[in-house]
Amino acid sequence: MLFIGTLGAALFLGLVLVLDALFPPPLARLTESSVAVLDRGGTPLRLFATTGGIWRLPTVPDQVSQIYLDLLLAAEDKRFYHHFGVDPLAVVRAVAGNLTAGRVVSGASTLTMQVARMLAPRPRTLKAKLIEAVRALQLEARYDKTTLLGFYLTLAPFGGTLEGLRSATLTFYGKPPRELTVAEAALLVALPRAPSRLRPDRWAEQARRARTEVLRKAVAAGVITAKAAIEAEDEPMPALRQAPPFSAPHLAERLRAAYPGQAVIRTTLDGRLQREVEALAVRETRSLHPRAGLAVVVVDNASRGVLVALGAPAYFDEARNGPIDMTQAQRSPGSALKPFLYGLGFDDRVIHPETLVSDVSTRFGGYAPANFDRGFHGELTVREALQQSLNVPAVMVLDRVGPARFAQALRRAGARLLFPRADPNPGLPLALGGVGITLWDMTTLYTGLARNGQVAPLVVTTEPAPTPAPTPAESVTLMSPDAARQVVAILRGTPPPPGLMQDGGARRGPRIAMKTGTSYGFRDAWAFGITTRHTVGVWVGRPDGTPSPDRYGRNTAAPLLYKVFDLLPEQREELPDQGESAATPITEPPPALLRRLEPGNPDRRVIAMPDAEKLRLIFPTPGIVVDWVGLDGEPAPLMMIAAGGRRPLTWLIDGRPLASPPTRREVLWQPPGPGFSTVTVLDADGRAASAEIQVK
């Protein structure tokens, strides 16, 4: 008999194992989760619903507040950790209670049985209950209690398309489940019992009674005190369901495509800063054309981690082509490539910061570049030429460095260059933006400047790279550290846009090494800035490529750049490990061979226009009205710029000399107050240029 009993038990066990293998638990709903793209702190930036439109986020007990878990077990399954999927004591109690009442007043479903029902929903019948009980036994045999609890936290229904505790806490309270209070936890324990009838935003009183019932059971179980329950009952119901988080939508879409099948993608983005820049972008668009957009990228220099990735001011704004990610759009950079050209020129020993160059009308074969202001500025240094973004000197440098070499250096650094189909070979127009490049790649290059000329792909996620990796992780030397430091130092001398003057002016905070750019036809306005810790890239324009004649880098993109920097933490002025040598560019005389840069080839013709060397005021212009105060209400200095003439120059305000370095063609003057003044500049030959201005 013992043998027969043992054999029978073995056969039964074998049958159970066969049935378990033939009919495994249906886990499809667990594997189909919403994709969550998180910021660096773990807060969701954007969520993607499942193919069925369900918001379901994987959740494990470690992500949930202990008070919620305690209330859940007290209200739903006190002996969860002691039964094997079906609780015999609960079954006996339920049967006795129902027989006494003459109707069904309570059930005996354990959390594991509820999980079985969530995995494969069925009509609430006795047969369904028996199937759920068998499935519960099967689940308990396969998984430990912590895993089963995670199944419940992921699948529990909370009304409509909401499933899982994380989806519920984000929707009702706008925070993760780890931060739930007693009252919030009690409501979310009650909701899955009848999600449609207990929605607090629709049926507040019913939801309140259900919450009170959970609190009562928690007090009886000794989970909370009666005082804590009374305090929780006084908390109001959530009146509105919050929309799913929707920050950095363009980047989130790119990452979801790059990591297929991955439910959670962790990024380097700073969620708070991302939202602040998004709000800033919406405000800025009010002053732009109704079809204009903008894009912003912010990078942490030390880690190359992207902190902000804004592809458009409003994703759903069709008029502004909001669905298009303008951080990835190929656009002409205008003059924004010049710093890298000058850096290569420094490395090639073609130029020195104090090399003299003539900004006069020059024809390079059939190409005759002109400046943004359509004038010429005469003799000046390379440092001044870069700060003023003059075109003839830049083309002259590119003529020496070589367009093909310049393009190849940018490509080696990871820049994706798009040349016109009609002329795919790099030429001299490359110096002035004659190529397509993305804001992302441009910001990568400027981050390389901040990292002593070492360029590497920006870092966006903390996830292992998908196979194959989309970009190499190795850094490339675009220019030497000395050249990069000199370029940054020169750019730090670029005057900020009007109303944001530094050097004792209205703006406070770190000094920014800035370069702007405007593409041909005013289609794109760019600004890039570098400080110790951050690099910021800004693009403004119309995504459809329509010109905006009144918009250019200095008056449109640069002010936005400074506003983005104002959102960043305070920083030291110097770049890492550069010390005082980085505060100002080299000013000592250049070697004899680099004292002057002339056109490189004999067929280059220099045409000195009759007024090319004539002394004149570029700014201020006669009759202009300027503001006495800046954006923060404090007096702001006025940047005055002269061109032409022979140095040294002397600046006069109402006939009185202004102390200024004789080698500078641009100086700052702080008006004493509102009124009229006459600005005069004299050169070494006694020639003068004047402008009467009004300060208001």
PDB file of C-alpha atoms in Angstrom, residues 498-621:
ATOM      1  CA  PRO A 498      22.422  95.085 -25.794  1.00  0.00           C
ATOM      2  CA  GLY A 499      20.954  95.369 -22.315  1.00  0.00           C
ATOM      3  CA  LEU A 500      23.107  92.500 -20.997  1.00  0.00           C
ATOM      4  CA  MET A 501      26.486  94.218 -20.770  1.00  0.00           C
ATOM      5  CA  GLN A 502      29.066  92.818 -18.367  1.00  0.00           C
ATOM      6  CA  ASP A 503      32.184  94.469 -16.910  1.00  0.00           C
ATOM      7  CA  GLY A 504      30.307  96.430 -14.294  1.00  0.00           C
ATOM      8  CA  GLY A 505      27.058  96.443 -16.247  1.00  0.00           C
ATOM      9  CA  ALA A 506      23.632  95.139 -15.472  1.00  0.00           C
ATOM     10  CA  ARG A 507      24.195  91.413 -15.818  1.00  0.00           C
ATOM     11  CA  ARG A 508      25.657  89.387 -12.993  1.00  0.00           C
ATOM     12  CA  GLY A 509      27.012  85.857 -13.007  1.00  0.00           C
ATOM     13  CA  PRO A 510      29.750  84.067 -14.896  1.00  0.00           C
ATOM     14  CA  ARG A 511      31.284  85.592 -17.965  1.00  0.00           C
ATOM     15  CA  ILE A 512      30.251  83.735 -21.099  1.00  0.00           C
ATOM     16  CA  ALA A 513      32.462  82.908 -24.067  1.00  0.00           C
ATOM     17  CA  MET A 514      29.904  83.518 -26.801  1.00  0.00           C
ATOM     18  CA  LYS A 515      29.669  83.183 -30.575  1.00  0.00           C
ATOM     19  CA  THR A 516      26.652  83.930 -32.709  1.00  0.00           C
ATOM     20  CA  GLY A 517      25.813  83.033 -36.279  1.00  0.00           C
ATOM     21  CA  THR A 518      23.272  84.033 -38.908  1.00  0.00           C
ATOM     22  CA  SER A 519      22.725  81.986 -42.040  1.00  0.00           C
ATOM     23  CA  TYR A 520      22.382  83.410 -45.526  1.00  0.00           C
ATOM     24  CA  GLY A 521      19.011  85.069 -46.012  1.00  0.00           C
ATOM     25  CA  PHE A 522      18.327  85.319 -42.249  1.00  0.00           C
ATOM     26  CA  ARG A 523      16.955  81.784 -42.146  1.00  0.00           C
ATOM     27  CA  ASP A 524      18.778  80.686 -38.995  1.00  0.00           C
ATOM     28  CA  ALA A 525      19.901  82.558 -35.892  1.00  0.00           C
ATOM     29  CA  TRP A 526      22.431  80.791 -33.652  1.00  0.00           C
ATOM     30  CA  ALA A 527      24.183  81.452 -30.358  1.00  0.00           C
ATOM     31  CA  PHE A 528      26.631  79.296 -28.424  1.00  0.00           C
ATOM     32  CA  GLY A 529      28.047  79.964 -24.983  1.00  0.00           C
ATOM     33  CA  ILE A 530      30.685  78.365 -22.757  1.00  0.00           C
ATOM     34  CA  THR A 531      31.311  78.780 -19.042  1.00  0.00           C
ATOM     35  CA  THR A 532      33.224  76.664 -16.564  1.00  0.00           C
ATOM     36  CA  ARG A 533      30.571  74.016 -16.140  1.00  0.00           C
ATOM     37  CA  HIS A 534      28.194  74.339 -19.044  1.00  0.00           C
ATOM     38  CA  THR A 535      27.916  74.704 -22.787  1.00  0.00           C
ATOM     39  CA  VAL A 536      24.660  76.011 -24.259  1.00  0.00           C
ATOM     40  CA  GLY A 537      23.549  75.975 -27.887  1.00  0.00           C
ATOM     41  CA  VAL A 538      20.530  77.906 -29.196  1.00  0.00           C
ATOM     42  CA  TRP A 539      18.845  77.966 -32.601  1.00  0.00           C
ATOM     43  CA  VAL A 540      15.988  80.293 -33.585  1.00  0.00           C
ATOM     44  CA  GLY A 541      14.245  80.411 -36.945  1.00  0.00           C
ATOM     45  CA  ARG A 542      11.444  79.038 -39.031  1.00  0.00           C
ATOM     46  CA  PRO A 543      11.588  75.244 -39.440  1.00  0.00           C
ATOM     47  CA  ASP A 544      10.189  75.599 -42.970  1.00  0.00           C
ATOM     48  CA  GLY A 545      13.261  77.636 -43.980  1.00  0.00           C
ATOM     49  CA  THR A 546      11.452  80.903 -44.647  1.00  0.00           C
ATOM     50  CA  PRO A 547      13.715  83.960 -44.063  1.00  0.00           C
ATOM     51  CA  SER A 548      13.197  86.225 -41.045  1.00  0.00           C
ATOM     52  CA  PRO A 549      14.942  89.454 -42.175  1.00  0.00           C
ATOM     53  CA  ASP A 550      14.697  91.159 -38.781  1.00  0.00           C
ATOM     54  CA  ARG A 551      16.089  88.194 -36.857  1.00  0.00           C
ATOM     55  CA  TYR A 552      19.765  87.337 -36.511  1.00  0.00           C
ATOM     56  CA  GLY A 553      22.064  85.718 -34.018  1.00  0.00           C
ATOM     57  CA  ARG A 554      22.950  88.726 -31.909  1.00  0.00           C
ATOM     58  CA  ASN A 555      19.458  90.175 -31.472  1.00  0.00           C
ATOM     59  CA  THR A 556      17.454  86.933 -31.312  1.00  0.00           C
ATOM     60  CA  ALA A 557      19.469  83.862 -30.307  1.00  0.00           C
ATOM     61  CA  ALA A 558      22.010  85.580 -28.023  1.00  0.00           C
ATOM     62  CA  PRO A 559      19.451  87.093 -25.585  1.00  0.00           C
ATOM     63  CA  LEU A 560      17.812  83.674 -25.276  1.00  0.00           C
ATOM     64  CA  LEU A 561      21.234  82.119 -24.653  1.00  0.00           C
ATOM     65  CA  TYR A 562      21.824  84.451 -21.709  1.00  0.00           C
ATOM     66  CA  LYS A 563      18.376  83.728 -20.297  1.00  0.00           C
ATOM     67  CA  VAL A 564      19.143  80.011 -20.390  1.00  0.00           C
ATOM     68  CA  PHE A 565      22.437  80.611 -18.576  1.00  0.00           C
ATOM     69  CA  ASP A 566      20.544  82.585 -15.942  1.00  0.00           C
ATOM     70  CA  LEU A 567      18.681  79.363 -15.112  1.00  0.00           C
ATOM     71  CA  LEU A 568      21.931  77.481 -14.433  1.00  0.00           C
ATOM     72  CA  PRO A 569      23.788  77.335 -11.095  1.00  0.00           C
ATOM     73  CA  GLU A 570      26.399  79.976 -10.346  1.00  0.00           C
ATOM     74  CA  GLN A 571      29.841  79.114 -11.698  1.00  0.00           C
ATOM     75  CA  ARG A 572      33.395  80.398 -11.545  1.00  0.00           C
ATOM     76  CA  GLU A 573      34.537  82.416 -14.519  1.00  0.00           C
ATOM     77  CA  GLU A 574      37.632  80.385 -15.410  1.00  0.00           C
ATOM     78  CA  LEU A 575      37.411  77.127 -17.283  1.00  0.00           C
ATOM     79  CA  PRO A 576      38.789  74.039 -15.491  1.00  0.00           C
ATOM     80  CA  ASP A 577      42.561  73.913 -15.056  1.00  0.00           C
ATOM     81  CA  GLN A 578      43.138  77.059 -17.097  1.00  0.00           C
ATOM     82  CA  GLY A 579      43.773  79.599 -14.385  1.00  0.00           C
ATOM     83  CA  GLU A 580      44.467  83.234 -15.110  1.00  0.00           C
ATOM     84  CA  SER A 581      45.959  82.483 -18.524  1.00  0.00           C
ATOM     85  CA  ALA A 582      42.438  81.821 -19.772  1.00  0.00           C
ATOM     86  CA  ALA A 583      41.011  85.114 -18.507  1.00  0.00           C
ATOM     87  CA  THR A 584      42.378  87.149 -21.433  1.00  0.00           C
ATOM     88  CA  PRO A 585      43.782  86.188 -24.842  1.00  0.00           C
ATOM     89  CA  ILE A 586      47.450  86.512 -25.732  1.00  0.00           C
ATOM     90  CA  THR A 587      48.300  90.153 -26.336  1.00  0.00           C
ATOM     91  CA  GLU A 588      52.084  90.055 -26.769  1.00  0.00           C
ATOM     92  CA  PRO A 589      53.381  90.759 -30.302  1.00  0.00           C
ATOM     93  CA  PRO A 590      53.290  87.767 -32.638  1.00  0.00           C
ATOM     94  CA  PRO A 591      56.437  86.231 -34.152  1.00  0.00           C
ATOM     95  CA  ALA A 592      57.819  88.098 -37.142  1.00  0.00           C
ATOM     96  CA  LEU A 593      56.348  85.627 -39.641  1.00  0.00           C
ATOM     97  CA  LEU A 594      52.893  86.006 -38.117  1.00  0.00           C
ATOM     98  CA  ARG A 595      52.728  89.775 -37.799  1.00  0.00           C
ATOM     99  CA  ARG A 596      50.436  90.124 -40.788  1.00  0.00           C
ATOM    100  CA  LEU A 597      48.171  87.790 -42.724  1.00  0.00           C
ATOM    101  CA  GLU A 598      48.023  88.417 -46.458  1.00  0.00           C
ATOM    102  CA  PRO A 599      45.972  86.599 -49.106  1.00  0.00           C
ATOM    103  CA  GLY A 600      47.765  83.322 -49.719  1.00  0.00           C
ATOM    104  CA  ASN A 601      47.719  82.981 -53.504  1.00  0.00           C
ATOM    105  CA  PRO A 602      48.956  85.488 -56.079  1.00  0.00           C
ATOM    106  CA  ASP A 603      45.656  85.378 -57.971  1.00  0.00           C
ATOM    107  CA  ARG A 604      43.788  86.786 -54.962  1.00  0.00           C
ATOM    108  CA  ARG A 605      42.997  90.410 -55.665  1.00  0.00           C
ATOM    109  CA  VAL A 606      42.643  92.924 -52.828  1.00  0.00           C
ATOM    110  CA  ILE A 607      40.503  95.897 -53.795  1.00  0.00           C
ATOM    111  CA  ALA A 608      40.888  98.738 -51.313  1.00  0.00           C
ATOM    112  CA  MET A 609      37.626 100.618 -51.551  1.00  0.00           C
ATOM    113  CA  PRO A 610      37.954 104.419 -51.349  1.00  0.00           C
ATOM    114  CA  ASP A 611      36.405 104.506 -47.890  1.00  0.00           C
ATOM    115  CA  ALA A 612      37.690 101.155 -46.628  1.00  0.00           C
ATOM    116  CA  GLU A 613      40.149 102.823 -44.246  1.00  0.00           C
ATOM    117  CA  LYS A 614      37.893 105.734 -43.416  1.00  0.00           C
ATOM    118  CA  LEU A 615      37.278 106.153 -39.701  1.00  0.00           C
ATOM    119  CA  ARG A 616      33.621 105.654 -38.820  1.00  0.00           C
ATOM    120  CA  LEU A 617      31.340 104.734 -35.941  1.00  0.00           C
ATOM    121  CA  ILE A 618      29.716 101.351 -36.282  1.00  0.00           C
ATOM    122  CA  PHE A 619      27.797 101.854 -33.030  1.00  0.00           C
ATOM    123  CA  PRO A 620      26.178 104.029 -31.807  1.00  0.00           C
ATOM    124  CA  THR A 621      24.700 105.463 -34.969  1.00  0.00           C
TER     125      THR A 621
END
